[in-house]
Amino acid sequence: MLEKALVGSKRYYTLLAILAAIFGVGFLFYLRQLTFGLGITGLGRDVSWGFYIAQFTYLVGVAASAVMVVLPYYLHNYKAFGRVTILGEFLAVAAVSMCMLFIVIDLGRPDRLLNVLLYPTPNSVLFWDMVVLNGYLLLNIFIGWNVLEAERNEVAPPGWIKPLIYISIPWAVSIHTVTAFLYAGLPGRGFWLTAVMAPRFLSSAFAAGPALLILLCLIVRKYTKFDPGKEQIQTLAKIVTYATIINIFLFFCEVFTVFYSQIPEHMQHFTYLFFGLHGHGKLVPFMWFSLLGMIFAALMLVNPNNRRDEKKLAVLCGLVIITTWIDKGLGLITGGFVPNPLDKITEYWPTVPETFITLGVWAAGFLILTILYKVAVSIKEEIGA
Amino acid sequence: MDDKYKNEFGVFAERPKVEKKIYDGKYIFLGLIIFFAVVTSPLWQNLGKAIPAPVPKLDTPAIQKLAEKDRKCVQPLAFMRANHMQLLDTWRTEVVRGGNRDFVGPGGVKYTASLQNTCLDCHSNKAQFCDQCHNYVAVTPTCWGCHLDMTQKLAEAK
Amino acid sequence: MSINRREFIRIAGLSTLVGLGGKTAWELLLPGQVEAQLLPKANALAAKRWAMVVDMKKLDEATAKKCIDICHKVHNVPNLAVPNDPKVKMDPADVNRWQIKWIWSDHYHNAFPGQEHEYVQDRVQAMPFLLLCNQCNNPPCVRVCPTQATFRREDGIVMMDMHRCIGCRYCMAGCPYGSRSFNWRDPRPFIKQENPTYPTREKGVVEKCDFCAERLAKGQMPACVEVAGGALVFGDLGDAKSKVRETLKANFTIRRKPELGSNPQVYYIV
């Protein structure tokens, strides 16, 4: 099947070349990071995790959201999604690959990465995150590839794939839950110490992931002979709508607990993010844009007329993607570290090399995505789906 | 019926004739040649050159000061030659994680288990004694990123 | 039976061959006839539970500075503000971000956030609270470390194994006291005079105070305790007659963020 990735239009090759070039630039900056150290980033002793870990967290959500097409198809026999499950699974593969790259580039000693396997430590959530992410990657590669191959040969997928598919459903939930537990169990970080973190992660994931999938479906329809389908996109749009609403609801649950209780250790992080603290407020405009944008998108999406208009839907999905990305990619990690445990403020902003390395990883992910989608779409075209 | 050819696509009158031919053979073989040339290039570069085996020296002031019979390492020479890396690895684990900092060698002689403070005290010629061999066999031990070789500096200070 | 040297080498060689490493070779030998063994030093200081009391009534600015300086000197802690190469110009923001500190002093408000109020005594406001790793009984950093590079010893010391740290910095997120530092770049160009008996660190690993484990092992008290002139009391909580226990009995002491359940073992007399 991989041969389908080797032949394509000029546009396909151009896209691959552009992505490879961005990846190359990022890689050069990463070589610089390897020689100098993580000091080339904007991180420091107070904000010790930043852009890399934030992207990782966001992308775990995108990966987990594949379950939103797999579950209705396999558990509820919602036939329409049969056309798009492969797109969801391959999106998950690309997203998990990016997650792993982000973890690796964030390590101070990537050469010792295998210590995590040599000295397995079940009391560390990071150990479990490694387990669930690798498992999820393998599951999606196996399932996606085999189901697609069966579809190509016009036979039923092999029997042994069914149990794997059923396992992959709770497994998808687990990857984002465990990722939330990375943060939600730390005693000294009031911003993260909340039981709704895992549910909030899942809701924002099920908003952002399917939103991205809708955009990808629209792109696939526009540039290939394969149409993922109107009904499919409309169902995904409903999922995006309600997940966004739940995400906003959970955010306000959080805000109520934090501000009604008036416990400073919990309040000050929100204050920093939304109003600024002691004159420091780099993220204030971003956080308001994220919150108001998300509310606006949710209100618009609730109206079926807006969803049915695919142009409007695309714009709203874009808005959901951007606002949830700001929420997790900028606010979540930095917000947890500011102010620091000694009640001091050091602000964080990614540096130029850090941004290019991040872009490089995204390019690598989209390179994987492009190749996998090329295979999937070519086969769908071939069988005239 | 028996001479009919069967495969996963169905039953055929006879086995299909497929021309035996390597497509794009030129490129494949050219690529293979380049690949092997690159992979074996270190061999060609060193062809005909004799690189003498290193001879680690024991002529450091600390060792010279010792009486002939006391000039012994923490373990027999043959063991150290083959296993010094395992010994050091055990030392670092036992010292850092086990808190066991005394090494009792043959005959009950005690040494502080420390690369920086025990090994280098005698072998103060790190470049000659350690690096030469490591370079010869092309290994890069990561010890020296943290552990200091102060012998040079200390000698200069004196 | 006794094992001669040749036999020992053979066993060691064999175990190397199957990837068991040197230590196993020693364990294969009969007990009592081992040719090699690793033991704690005879004069090592041992305790059931090490702990420290910081007596702020006795600790002035100068003593605090002495403690910090000696600690950072013996442990080869870099001072990023003063590069060895005078041509290197360091941005103060970078110095602040990349700073490595095992022990440092801070204001009451920063040492005990949430405890301060408008009318705190001037005396307390002016105190240079010495802060270091609390060597918690229930350390969050140990809980989160994915490789056991940081671990709790039997005697309560929370140790760092620099050989194993992968630099994920989860422990820094886990520590509620800001006691951990990461090497954002190679520290060596910022160590003025290296202590030849102690290693430095490489870029990419986390470090912190370990109650001078290397000094306790040789029968010495922690470096800061030695120069503190009685302002720092160090000893065994398991021993009812120890100086720490007596000091804790005779004085009212507080700890940093005890409500988090980490059970810190550095106590403060204010």
mmCIF file of C-alpha atoms in Angstrom, chain A residues 33-50 52-53 106-110 112-116 119-127 181-183 185-189 192-193 265 337 340-344 346-347 351, chain C residues 96-101 104-106 109-111 113-114 116 131 140 142-148 161-186 202-205 256-257 259-260 262:
data_model
loop_
_atom_site.group_PDB
_atom_site.id
_atom_site.type_symbol
_atom_site.label_atom_id
_atom_site.label_comp_id
_atom_site.label_asym_id
_atom_site.label_seq_id
_atom_site.Cartn_x
_atom_site.Cartn_y
_atom_site.Cartn_z
ATOM 1 C CA GLN A 33 20.031 22.863 21.200
ATOM 2 C CA LEU A 34 21.907 19.576 21.519
ATOM 3 C CA THR A 35 25.257 21.337 21.670
ATOM 4 C CA PHE A 36 24.300 24.359 23.776
ATOM 5 C CA GLY A 37 21.601 22.859 25.964
ATOM 6 C CA LEU A 38 17.994 23.790 26.630
ATOM 7 C CA GLY A 39 19.199 27.296 27.445
ATOM 8 C CA ILE A 40 18.406 28.274 23.863
ATOM 9 C CA THR A 41 14.747 28.135 24.850
ATOM 10 C CA GLY A 42 12.923 30.729 26.919
ATOM 11 C CA LEU A 43 12.663 28.298 29.824
ATOM 12 C CA GLY A 44 14.283 28.741 33.187
ATOM 13 C CA ARG A 45 14.265 27.581 36.779
ATOM 14 C CA ASP A 46 10.821 29.042 37.418
ATOM 15 C CA VAL A 47 9.052 28.143 34.195
ATOM 16 C CA SER A 48 10.788 24.832 33.585
ATOM 17 C CA TRP A 49 8.335 23.449 31.038
ATOM 18 C CA GLY A 50 7.042 25.496 28.145
ATOM 19 C CA TYR A 52 7.372 21.824 23.831
ATOM 20 C CA ILE A 53 5.403 20.236 26.649
ATOM 21 C CA ASP A 106 12.235 18.554 25.743
ATOM 22 C CA LEU A 107 14.691 16.196 27.465
ATOM 23 C CA GLY A 108 17.956 17.564 28.780
ATOM 24 C CA ARG A 109 19.622 14.219 28.138
ATOM 25 C CA PRO A 110 17.864 12.571 25.188
ATOM 26 C CA ARG A 112 19.476 8.595 28.219
ATOM 27 C CA LEU A 113 15.878 8.280 27.033
ATOM 28 C CA LEU A 114 15.927 4.499 27.408
ATOM 29 C CA ASN A 115 16.480 4.847 31.160
ATOM 30 C CA VAL A 116 12.694 5.110 31.331
ATOM 31 C CA TYR A 119 14.366 1.485 35.282
ATOM 32 C CA PRO A 120 10.586 1.252 34.956
ATOM 33 C CA THR A 121 8.968 3.307 37.708
ATOM 34 C CA PRO A 122 5.229 2.686 38.125
ATOM 35 C CA ASN A 123 4.835 5.500 40.660
ATOM 36 C CA SER A 124 5.740 8.051 37.982
ATOM 37 C CA VAL A 125 2.879 9.224 35.775
ATOM 38 C CA LEU A 126 5.419 9.932 33.043
ATOM 39 C CA PHE A 127 6.196 6.213 32.915
ATOM 40 C CA PHE A 181 -2.628 13.267 35.650
ATOM 41 C CA LEU A 182 0.911 14.425 34.829
ATOM 42 C CA TYR A 183 -0.174 17.809 36.114
ATOM 43 C CA GLY A 185 -1.324 15.357 41.036
ATOM 44 C CA LEU A 186 1.401 17.859 41.891
ATOM 45 C CA PRO A 187 0.959 19.254 45.404
ATOM 46 C CA GLY A 188 2.559 22.675 44.991
ATOM 47 C CA ARG A 189 0.914 23.831 41.760
ATOM 48 C CA TRP A 192 -3.172 22.242 38.022
ATOM 49 C CA LEU A 193 -4.390 20.724 41.263
ATOM 50 C CA GLU A 265 -2.619 29.680 45.725
ATOM 51 C CA PHE A 337 4.371 27.993 36.780
ATOM 52 C CA ASN A 340 6.451 30.215 41.230
ATOM 53 C CA PRO A 341 6.284 28.370 44.591
ATOM 54 C CA LEU A 342 8.123 31.268 46.247
ATOM 55 C CA ASP A 343 5.491 33.694 45.029
ATOM 56 C CA LYS A 344 7.809 35.296 42.485
ATOM 57 C CA THR A 346 9.257 35.101 35.949
ATOM 58 C CA GLU A 347 7.420 35.329 32.668
ATOM 59 C CA THR A 351 12.544 32.074 21.746
ATOM 60 C CA ASN C 96 18.209 34.804 36.768
ATOM 61 C CA ARG C 97 16.535 32.135 34.641
ATOM 62 C CA TRP C 98 19.512 29.760 34.541
ATOM 63 C CA GLN C 99 20.638 30.252 38.114
ATOM 64 C CA ILE C 100 21.648 27.131 39.993
ATOM 65 C CA LYS C 101 21.285 27.174 43.742
ATOM 66 C CA TRP C 104 20.035 30.452 49.113
ATOM 67 C CA SER C 105 18.400 33.107 51.254
ATOM 68 C CA ASP C 106 15.053 34.736 50.705
ATOM 69 C CA HIS C 109 7.164 36.289 52.399
ATOM 70 C CA ASN C 110 8.880 34.080 49.776
ATOM 71 C CA ALA C 111 9.984 31.380 52.177
ATOM 72 C CA PRO C 113 4.027 32.400 51.227
ATOM 73 C CA GLY C 114 0.567 32.747 52.724
ATOM 74 C CA GLU C 116 2.805 36.811 55.936
ATOM 75 C CA LEU C 131 16.331 27.843 51.936
ATOM 76 C CA PRO C 140 6.867 14.660 45.491
ATOM 77 C CA VAL C 142 10.766 11.148 44.046
ATOM 78 C CA ARG C 143 7.154 10.227 43.339
ATOM 79 C CA VAL C 144 7.234 11.765 39.856
ATOM 80 C CA CYS C 145 10.748 10.843 38.673
ATOM 81 C CA PRO C 146 10.390 8.336 35.799
ATOM 82 C CA THR C 147 13.827 6.750 36.252
ATOM 83 C CA GLN C 148 14.450 6.812 40.027
ATOM 84 C CA ASP C 161 21.851 10.145 40.740
ATOM 85 C CA MET C 162 23.357 12.397 38.098
ATOM 86 C CA HIS C 163 24.293 9.355 36.052
ATOM 87 C CA ARG C 164 20.691 8.433 35.518
ATOM 88 C CA CYS C 165 18.815 11.744 35.165
ATOM 89 C CA ILE C 166 17.265 12.192 31.723
ATOM 90 C CA GLY C 167 16.534 15.885 32.258
ATOM 91 C CA CYS C 168 12.733 15.691 31.934
ATOM 92 C CA ARG C 169 12.369 18.258 34.761
ATOM 93 C CA TYR C 170 9.245 16.586 36.137
ATOM 94 C CA CYS C 171 10.837 16.850 39.598
ATOM 95 C CA MET C 172 11.098 20.630 39.179
ATOM 96 C CA ALA C 173 7.370 20.784 38.489
ATOM 97 C CA GLY C 174 6.772 18.468 41.437
ATOM 98 C CA CYS C 175 8.874 20.301 44.014
ATOM 99 C CA PRO C 176 6.705 22.796 45.936
ATOM 100 C CA TYR C 177 9.749 24.640 47.278
ATOM 101 C CA GLY C 178 11.671 25.629 44.135
ATOM 102 C CA SER C 179 14.660 23.705 45.482
ATOM 103 C CA ARG C 180 15.704 22.139 42.219
ATOM 104 C CA SER C 181 17.905 23.607 39.502
ATOM 105 C CA PHE C 182 18.445 22.499 35.951
ATOM 106 C CA ASN C 183 21.622 22.892 33.937
ATOM 107 C CA TRP C 184 20.340 24.949 31.032
ATOM 108 C CA ARG C 185 23.868 25.086 29.653
ATOM 109 C CA ASP C 186 27.347 23.760 30.414
ATOM 110 C CA GLU C 202 26.855 18.384 32.588
ATOM 111 C CA LYS C 203 24.220 20.386 30.778
ATOM 112 C CA GLY C 204 20.817 18.752 30.817
ATOM 113 C CA VAL C 205 20.538 17.332 34.340
ATOM 114 C CA ARG C 256 7.635 25.355 54.786
ATOM 115 C CA LYS C 257 4.219 24.393 53.393
ATOM 116 C CA GLU C 259 -0.053 21.397 54.587
ATOM 117 C CA LEU C 260 1.056 19.791 51.301
ATOM 118 C CA SER C 262 5.423 16.362 51.809
#
